[in-house]
């Protein structure tokens, strides 16, 4: 079994529309993420490298200094009001840590598929997102690429 692990930190803004507490207001977090990819034996590229650490970190770093929104947030997805490149639209009812982790998990799948398409290998991808010092969410699922 082989395993690749990367850590990255990123700063974002978000709001939980409809939340009955202070999280419904725009606020920011310094998130920490850990991506772990496990498979029996990684494919290797021409340099005998498996997945590039930088490519995996980029999944999280592309969220840095962005506003995380969902499609129903009509103010922040309005390009006339906000610079579109400063906004990342994620699927779901709110930009919760759960949905951020799922978003990143899907991006890791894309990253593997871009580098090693159609190999028929099964990977366990775990994305750990730490929203605050005390609040952590993990999504861990298998996928075959
Ligand atoms: Zn928050």
mmCIF file with all atom_site columns, C-alpha atoms and ligand atoms in Angstrom:
data_model
loop_
_atom_site.group_PDB
_atom_site.id
_atom_site.type_symbol
_atom_site.label_atom_id
_atom_site.label_alt_id
_atom_site.label_comp_id
_atom_site.label_asym_id
_atom_site.label_entity_id
_atom_site.label_seq_id
_atom_site.pdbx_PDB_ins_code
_atom_site.Cartn_x
_atom_site.Cartn_y
_atom_site.Cartn_z
_atom_site.occupancy
_atom_site.B_iso_or_equiv
_atom_site.pdbx_formal_charge
_atom_site.auth_seq_id
_atom_site.auth_comp_id
_atom_site.auth_asym_id
_atom_site.auth_atom_id
_atom_site.pdbx_PDB_model_num
ATOM   1   C  CA  . UNK A 1 1   ? 0.000   0.000  0.000   1.00 0.00 ? 1   UNK A CA  1
ATOM   2   C  CA  . UNK A 1 2   ? 1.249   3.477  -0.878  1.00 0.00 ? 2   UNK A CA  1
ATOM   3   C  CA  . UNK A 1 3   ? 0.047   6.766  0.536   1.00 0.00 ? 3   UNK A CA  1
ATOM   4   C  CA  . UNK A 1 4   ? 0.534   10.442 -0.337  1.00 0.00 ? 4   UNK A CA  1
ATOM   5   C  CA  . UNK A 1 5   ? -0.274  13.127 2.219   1.00 0.00 ? 5   UNK A CA  1
ATOM   6   C  CA  . UNK A 1 6   ? -0.233  16.910 1.780   1.00 0.00 ? 6   UNK A CA  1
ATOM   7   C  CA  . UNK A 1 7   ? -1.165  19.724 4.117   1.00 0.00 ? 7   UNK A CA  1
ATOM   8   C  CA  . UNK A 1 8   ? -2.218  23.228 3.094   1.00 0.00 ? 8   UNK A CA  1
ATOM   9   C  CA  . UNK A 1 9   ? -3.628  26.318 4.736   1.00 0.00 ? 9   UNK A CA  1
ATOM   10  C  CA  . UNK A 1 10  ? -6.033  28.760 3.100   1.00 0.00 ? 10  UNK A CA  1
ATOM   11  C  CA  . UNK A 1 11  ? -7.990  31.834 4.123   1.00 0.00 ? 11  UNK A CA  1
ATOM   12  C  CA  . UNK A 1 12  ? -11.568 32.286 2.948   1.00 0.00 ? 12  UNK A CA  1
ATOM   13  C  CA  . UNK A 1 13  ? -14.763 34.159 3.584   1.00 0.00 ? 13  UNK A CA  1
ATOM   14  C  CA  . UNK A 1 14  ? -18.215 32.636 3.685   1.00 0.00 ? 14  UNK A CA  1
ATOM   15  C  CA  . UNK A 1 15  ? -21.629 32.912 5.310   1.00 0.00 ? 15  UNK A CA  1
ATOM   16  C  CA  . UNK A 1 16  ? -24.249 30.357 6.217   1.00 0.00 ? 16  UNK A CA  1
ATOM   17  C  CA  . UNK A 1 17  ? -27.477 31.864 4.902   1.00 0.00 ? 17  UNK A CA  1
ATOM   18  C  CA  . UNK A 1 18  ? -30.385 30.810 7.094   1.00 0.00 ? 18  UNK A CA  1
ATOM   19  C  CA  . UNK A 1 19  ? -28.236 29.730 10.037  1.00 0.00 ? 19  UNK A CA  1
ATOM   20  C  CA  . UNK A 1 20  ? -29.894 30.866 13.288  1.00 0.00 ? 20  UNK A CA  1
ATOM   21  C  CA  . UNK A 1 21  ? -26.637 32.177 14.803  1.00 0.00 ? 21  UNK A CA  1
ATOM   22  C  CA  . UNK A 1 22  ? -23.773 34.527 13.995  1.00 0.00 ? 22  UNK A CA  1
ATOM   23  C  CA  . UNK A 1 23  ? -22.494 32.265 11.190  1.00 0.00 ? 23  UNK A CA  1
ATOM   24  C  CA  . UNK A 1 24  ? -25.175 33.743 8.901   1.00 0.00 ? 24  UNK A CA  1
ATOM   25  C  CA  . UNK A 1 25  ? -23.059 36.913 8.661   1.00 0.00 ? 25  UNK A CA  1
ATOM   26  C  CA  . UNK A 1 26  ? -20.038 37.146 6.374   1.00 0.00 ? 26  UNK A CA  1
ATOM   27  C  CA  . UNK A 1 27  ? -16.936 36.035 8.258   1.00 0.00 ? 27  UNK A CA  1
ATOM   28  C  CA  . UNK A 1 28  ? -13.609 34.418 7.571   1.00 0.00 ? 28  UNK A CA  1
ATOM   29  C  CA  . UNK A 1 29  ? -11.660 31.339 8.549   1.00 0.00 ? 29  UNK A CA  1
ATOM   30  C  CA  . UNK A 1 30  ? -8.107  30.185 8.235   1.00 0.00 ? 30  UNK A CA  1
ATOM   31  C  CA  . UNK A 1 31  ? -8.807  26.652 7.137   1.00 0.00 ? 31  UNK A CA  1
ATOM   32  C  CA  . UNK A 1 32  ? -6.321  23.822 7.297   1.00 0.00 ? 32  UNK A CA  1
ATOM   33  C  CA  . UNK A 1 33  ? -6.663  20.871 4.994   1.00 0.00 ? 33  UNK A CA  1
ATOM   34  C  CA  . UNK A 1 34  ? -5.031  17.489 4.709   1.00 0.00 ? 34  UNK A CA  1
ATOM   35  C  CA  . UNK A 1 35  ? -5.417  15.366 1.595   1.00 0.00 ? 35  UNK A CA  1
ATOM   36  C  CA  . UNK A 1 36  ? -4.477  11.706 1.828   1.00 0.00 ? 36  UNK A CA  1
ATOM   37  C  CA  . UNK A 1 37  ? -4.517  9.458  -1.229  1.00 0.00 ? 37  UNK A CA  1
ATOM   38  C  CA  . UNK A 1 38  ? -3.959  5.736  -0.763  1.00 0.00 ? 38  UNK A CA  1
ATOM   39  C  CA  . UNK A 1 39  ? -3.697  2.995  -3.359  1.00 0.00 ? 39  UNK A CA  1
ATOM   40  C  CA  . UNK A 1 40  ? -1.996  -0.369 -3.668  1.00 0.00 ? 40  UNK A CA  1
ATOM   41  C  CA  . UNK A 1 41  ? 0.724   1.040  -5.938  1.00 0.00 ? 41  UNK A CA  1
ATOM   42  C  CA  . UNK A 1 42  ? 0.624   4.460  -7.611  1.00 0.00 ? 42  UNK A CA  1
ATOM   43  C  CA  . UNK A 1 43  ? 1.236   4.746  -11.329 1.00 0.00 ? 43  UNK A CA  1
ATOM   44  C  CA  . UNK A 1 44  ? 4.533   6.534  -12.032 1.00 0.00 ? 44  UNK A CA  1
ATOM   45  C  CA  . UNK A 1 45  ? 5.270   9.239  -14.587 1.00 0.00 ? 45  UNK A CA  1
ATOM   46  C  CA  . UNK A 1 46  ? 8.430   9.541  -16.712 1.00 0.00 ? 46  UNK A CA  1
ATOM   47  C  CA  . UNK A 1 47  ? 10.356  10.762 -13.645 1.00 0.00 ? 47  UNK A CA  1
ATOM   48  C  CA  . UNK A 1 48  ? 9.084   7.880  -11.487 1.00 0.00 ? 48  UNK A CA  1
ATOM   49  C  CA  . UNK A 1 49  ? 6.891   10.287 -9.576  1.00 0.00 ? 49  UNK A CA  1
ATOM   50  C  CA  . UNK A 1 50  ? 3.341   9.454  -8.552  1.00 0.00 ? 50  UNK A CA  1
ATOM   51  C  CA  . UNK A 1 51  ? 0.981   12.355 -7.883  1.00 0.00 ? 51  UNK A CA  1
ATOM   52  C  CA  . UNK A 1 52  ? 2.669   15.761 -7.641  1.00 0.00 ? 52  UNK A CA  1
ATOM   53  C  CA  . UNK A 1 53  ? 2.497   17.183 -4.117  1.00 0.00 ? 53  UNK A CA  1
ATOM   54  C  CA  . UNK A 1 54  ? 1.991   20.641 -5.618  1.00 0.00 ? 54  UNK A CA  1
ATOM   55  C  CA  . UNK A 1 55  ? -0.968  19.512 -7.722  1.00 0.00 ? 55  UNK A CA  1
ATOM   56  C  CA  . UNK A 1 56  ? -2.711  18.173 -4.622  1.00 0.00 ? 56  UNK A CA  1
ATOM   57  C  CA  . UNK A 1 57  ? -1.951  21.274 -2.545  1.00 0.00 ? 57  UNK A CA  1
ATOM   58  C  CA  . UNK A 1 58  ? -3.315  23.430 -5.378  1.00 0.00 ? 58  UNK A CA  1
ATOM   59  C  CA  . UNK A 1 59  ? -6.770  21.879 -4.799  1.00 0.00 ? 59  UNK A CA  1
ATOM   60  C  CA  . UNK A 1 60  ? -6.866  23.697 -1.455  1.00 0.00 ? 60  UNK A CA  1
ATOM   61  C  CA  . UNK A 1 61  ? -4.718  26.723 -2.314  1.00 0.00 ? 61  UNK A CA  1
ATOM   62  C  CA  . UNK A 1 62  ? -7.048  27.699 -5.153  1.00 0.00 ? 62  UNK A CA  1
ATOM   63  C  CA  . UNK A 1 63  ? -9.574  28.512 -2.432  1.00 0.00 ? 63  UNK A CA  1
ATOM   64  C  CA  . UNK A 1 64  ? -7.177  30.949 -0.761  1.00 0.00 ? 64  UNK A CA  1
ATOM   65  C  CA  . UNK A 1 65  ? -8.471  34.526 -0.351  1.00 0.00 ? 65  UNK A CA  1
ATOM   66  C  CA  . UNK A 1 66  ? -11.755 33.592 -2.035  1.00 0.00 ? 66  UNK A CA  1
ATOM   67  C  CA  . UNK A 1 67  ? -15.365 33.955 -1.020  1.00 0.00 ? 67  UNK A CA  1
ATOM   68  C  CA  . UNK A 1 68  ? -16.975 30.507 -0.849  1.00 0.00 ? 68  UNK A CA  1
ATOM   69  C  CA  . UNK A 1 69  ? -20.599 30.604 -1.947  1.00 0.00 ? 69  UNK A CA  1
ATOM   70  C  CA  . UNK A 1 70  ? -23.344 28.278 -3.144  1.00 0.00 ? 70  UNK A CA  1
ATOM   71  C  CA  . UNK A 1 71  ? -25.452 28.844 -6.276  1.00 0.00 ? 71  UNK A CA  1
ATOM   72  C  CA  . UNK A 1 72  ? -28.403 30.122 -4.213  1.00 0.00 ? 72  UNK A CA  1
ATOM   73  C  CA  . UNK A 1 73  ? -26.334 33.048 -2.860  1.00 0.00 ? 73  UNK A CA  1
ATOM   74  C  CA  . UNK A 1 74  ? -27.556 35.525 -5.461  1.00 0.00 ? 74  UNK A CA  1
ATOM   75  C  CA  . UNK A 1 75  ? -25.559 38.523 -4.168  1.00 0.00 ? 75  UNK A CA  1
ATOM   76  C  CA  . UNK A 1 76  ? -22.145 36.926 -4.213  1.00 0.00 ? 76  UNK A CA  1
ATOM   77  C  CA  . UNK A 1 77  ? -22.590 35.091 -7.501  1.00 0.00 ? 77  UNK A CA  1
ATOM   78  C  CA  . UNK A 1 78  ? -23.629 38.342 -9.200  1.00 0.00 ? 78  UNK A CA  1
ATOM   79  C  CA  . UNK A 1 79  ? -20.632 39.365 -11.347 1.00 0.00 ? 79  UNK A CA  1
ATOM   80  C  CA  . UNK A 1 80  ? -21.899 42.950 -11.392 1.00 0.00 ? 80  UNK A CA  1
ATOM   81  C  CA  . UNK A 1 81  ? -21.438 43.179 -7.627  1.00 0.00 ? 81  UNK A CA  1
ATOM   82  C  CA  . UNK A 1 82  ? -18.342 41.055 -7.037  1.00 0.00 ? 82  UNK A CA  1
ATOM   83  C  CA  . UNK A 1 83  ? -15.283 40.136 -9.014  1.00 0.00 ? 83  UNK A CA  1
ATOM   84  C  CA  . UNK A 1 84  ? -16.088 36.622 -10.283 1.00 0.00 ? 84  UNK A CA  1
ATOM   85  C  CA  . UNK A 1 85  ? -12.498 35.427 -9.859  1.00 0.00 ? 85  UNK A CA  1
ATOM   86  C  CA  . UNK A 1 86  ? -12.750 36.162 -6.139  1.00 0.00 ? 86  UNK A CA  1
ATOM   87  C  CA  . UNK A 1 87  ? -15.684 33.814 -5.679  1.00 0.00 ? 87  UNK A CA  1
ATOM   88  C  CA  . UNK A 1 88  ? -15.715 30.010 -5.661  1.00 0.00 ? 88  UNK A CA  1
ATOM   89  C  CA  . UNK A 1 89  ? -19.125 28.444 -6.157  1.00 0.00 ? 89  UNK A CA  1
ATOM   90  C  CA  . UNK A 1 90  ? -19.478 25.081 -4.450  1.00 0.00 ? 90  UNK A CA  1
ATOM   91  C  CA  . UNK A 1 91  ? -22.419 22.714 -4.633  1.00 0.00 ? 91  UNK A CA  1
ATOM   92  C  CA  . UNK A 1 92  ? -24.874 22.471 -1.768  1.00 0.00 ? 92  UNK A CA  1
ATOM   93  C  CA  . UNK A 1 93  ? -27.205 24.518 0.366   1.00 0.00 ? 93  UNK A CA  1
ATOM   94  C  CA  . UNK A 1 94  ? -24.393 26.355 2.152   1.00 0.00 ? 94  UNK A CA  1
ATOM   95  C  CA  . UNK A 1 95  ? -20.582 26.737 2.085   1.00 0.00 ? 95  UNK A CA  1
ATOM   96  C  CA  . UNK A 1 96  ? -20.238 24.508 5.126   1.00 0.00 ? 96  UNK A CA  1
ATOM   97  C  CA  . UNK A 1 97  ? -17.111 22.609 6.054   1.00 0.00 ? 97  UNK A CA  1
ATOM   98  C  CA  . UNK A 1 98  ? -18.911 19.475 4.858   1.00 0.00 ? 98  UNK A CA  1
ATOM   99  C  CA  . UNK A 1 99  ? -19.456 20.925 1.395   1.00 0.00 ? 99  UNK A CA  1
ATOM   100 C  CA  . UNK A 1 100 ? -15.937 22.393 1.219   1.00 0.00 ? 100 UNK A CA  1
ATOM   101 C  CA  . UNK A 1 101 ? -14.542 18.918 1.954   1.00 0.00 ? 101 UNK A CA  1
ATOM   102 C  CA  . UNK A 1 102 ? -16.754 17.350 -0.716  1.00 0.00 ? 102 UNK A CA  1
ATOM   103 C  CA  . UNK A 1 103 ? -15.735 20.048 -3.219  1.00 0.00 ? 103 UNK A CA  1
ATOM   104 C  CA  . UNK A 1 104 ? -12.045 19.343 -2.531  1.00 0.00 ? 104 UNK A CA  1
ATOM   105 C  CA  . UNK A 1 105 ? -12.610 15.561 -2.728  1.00 0.00 ? 105 UNK A CA  1
ATOM   106 C  CA  . UNK A 1 106 ? -14.046 15.957 -6.246  1.00 0.00 ? 106 UNK A CA  1
ATOM   107 C  CA  . UNK A 1 107 ? -11.098 18.168 -7.260  1.00 0.00 ? 107 UNK A CA  1
ATOM   108 C  CA  . UNK A 1 108 ? -8.657  15.503 -6.068  1.00 0.00 ? 108 UNK A CA  1
ATOM   109 C  CA  . UNK A 1 109 ? -10.459 12.990 -8.301  1.00 0.00 ? 109 UNK A CA  1
ATOM   110 C  CA  . UNK A 1 110 ? -10.024 15.422 -11.226 1.00 0.00 ? 110 UNK A CA  1
ATOM   111 C  CA  . UNK A 1 111 ? -6.319  15.825 -10.384 1.00 0.00 ? 111 UNK A CA  1
ATOM   112 C  CA  . UNK A 1 112 ? -5.709  12.064 -10.428 1.00 0.00 ? 112 UNK A CA  1
ATOM   113 C  CA  . UNK A 1 113 ? -7.786  11.609 -13.588 1.00 0.00 ? 113 UNK A CA  1
ATOM   114 C  CA  . UNK A 1 114 ? -5.800  14.349 -15.359 1.00 0.00 ? 114 UNK A CA  1
ATOM   115 C  CA  . UNK A 1 115 ? -2.459  12.711 -14.563 1.00 0.00 ? 115 UNK A CA  1
ATOM   116 C  CA  . UNK A 1 116 ? -3.289  8.997  -14.753 1.00 0.00 ? 116 UNK A CA  1
ATOM   117 C  CA  . UNK A 1 117 ? -6.525  8.526  -16.724 1.00 0.00 ? 117 UNK A CA  1
ATOM   118 C  CA  . UNK A 1 118 ? -8.071  5.141  -17.328 1.00 0.00 ? 118 UNK A CA  1
ATOM   119 C  CA  . UNK A 1 119 ? -5.702  3.033  -15.223 1.00 0.00 ? 119 UNK A CA  1
ATOM   120 C  CA  . UNK A 1 120 ? -8.509  1.173  -13.437 1.00 0.00 ? 120 UNK A CA  1
ATOM   121 C  CA  . UNK A 1 121 ? -6.870  1.748  -10.065 1.00 0.00 ? 121 UNK A CA  1
ATOM   122 C  CA  . UNK A 1 122 ? -8.855  2.121  -6.886  1.00 0.00 ? 122 UNK A CA  1
ATOM   123 C  CA  . UNK A 1 123 ? -7.857  5.029  -4.677  1.00 0.00 ? 123 UNK A CA  1
ATOM   124 C  CA  . UNK A 1 124 ? -8.997  5.913  -1.194  1.00 0.00 ? 124 UNK A CA  1
ATOM   125 C  CA  . UNK A 1 125 ? -9.144  9.692  -1.037  1.00 0.00 ? 125 UNK A CA  1
ATOM   126 C  CA  . UNK A 1 126 ? -9.469  11.343 2.334   1.00 0.00 ? 126 UNK A CA  1
ATOM   127 C  CA  . UNK A 1 127 ? -9.973  15.081 2.665   1.00 0.00 ? 127 UNK A CA  1
ATOM   128 C  CA  . UNK A 1 128 ? -9.755  16.512 6.171   1.00 0.00 ? 128 UNK A CA  1
ATOM   129 C  CA  . UNK A 1 129 ? -10.843 20.125 6.543   1.00 0.00 ? 129 UNK A CA  1
ATOM   130 C  CA  . UNK A 1 130 ? -10.254 21.960 9.787   1.00 0.00 ? 130 UNK A CA  1
ATOM   131 C  CA  . UNK A 1 131 ? -12.498 25.016 9.947   1.00 0.00 ? 131 UNK A CA  1
ATOM   132 C  CA  . UNK A 1 132 ? -11.307 26.124 13.360  1.00 0.00 ? 132 UNK A CA  1
ATOM   133 C  CA  . UNK A 1 133 ? -8.950  24.727 15.945  1.00 0.00 ? 133 UNK A CA  1
ATOM   134 C  CA  . UNK A 1 134 ? -11.748 22.546 17.302  1.00 0.00 ? 134 UNK A CA  1
ATOM   135 C  CA  . UNK A 1 135 ? -13.959 21.828 14.269  1.00 0.00 ? 135 UNK A CA  1
ATOM   136 C  CA  . UNK A 1 136 ? -12.924 19.193 11.755  1.00 0.00 ? 136 UNK A CA  1
ATOM   137 C  CA  . UNK A 1 137 ? -14.784 17.338 9.020   1.00 0.00 ? 137 UNK A CA  1
ATOM   138 C  CA  . UNK A 1 138 ? -13.426 14.377 7.052   1.00 0.00 ? 138 UNK A CA  1
ATOM   139 C  CA  . UNK A 1 139 ? -14.726 12.789 3.875   1.00 0.00 ? 139 UNK A CA  1
ATOM   140 C  CA  . UNK A 1 140 ? -13.092 9.484  2.961   1.00 0.00 ? 140 UNK A CA  1
ATOM   141 C  CA  . UNK A 1 141 ? -14.297 7.485  -0.018  1.00 0.00 ? 141 UNK A CA  1
ATOM   142 C  CA  . UNK A 1 142 ? -12.977 5.065  -2.591  1.00 0.00 ? 142 UNK A CA  1
ATOM   143 C  CA  . UNK A 1 143 ? -13.015 5.729  -6.307  1.00 0.00 ? 143 UNK A CA  1
ATOM   144 C  CA  . UNK A 1 144 ? -11.690 3.861  -9.340  1.00 0.00 ? 144 UNK A CA  1
ATOM   145 C  CA  . UNK A 1 145 ? -9.918  5.883  -12.027 1.00 0.00 ? 145 UNK A CA  1
HETATM 146 ZN ZN1 . LIG B 2 .   ? -17.753 29.917 9.153   1.00 0.00 ? 1   LIG B ZN1 1
#
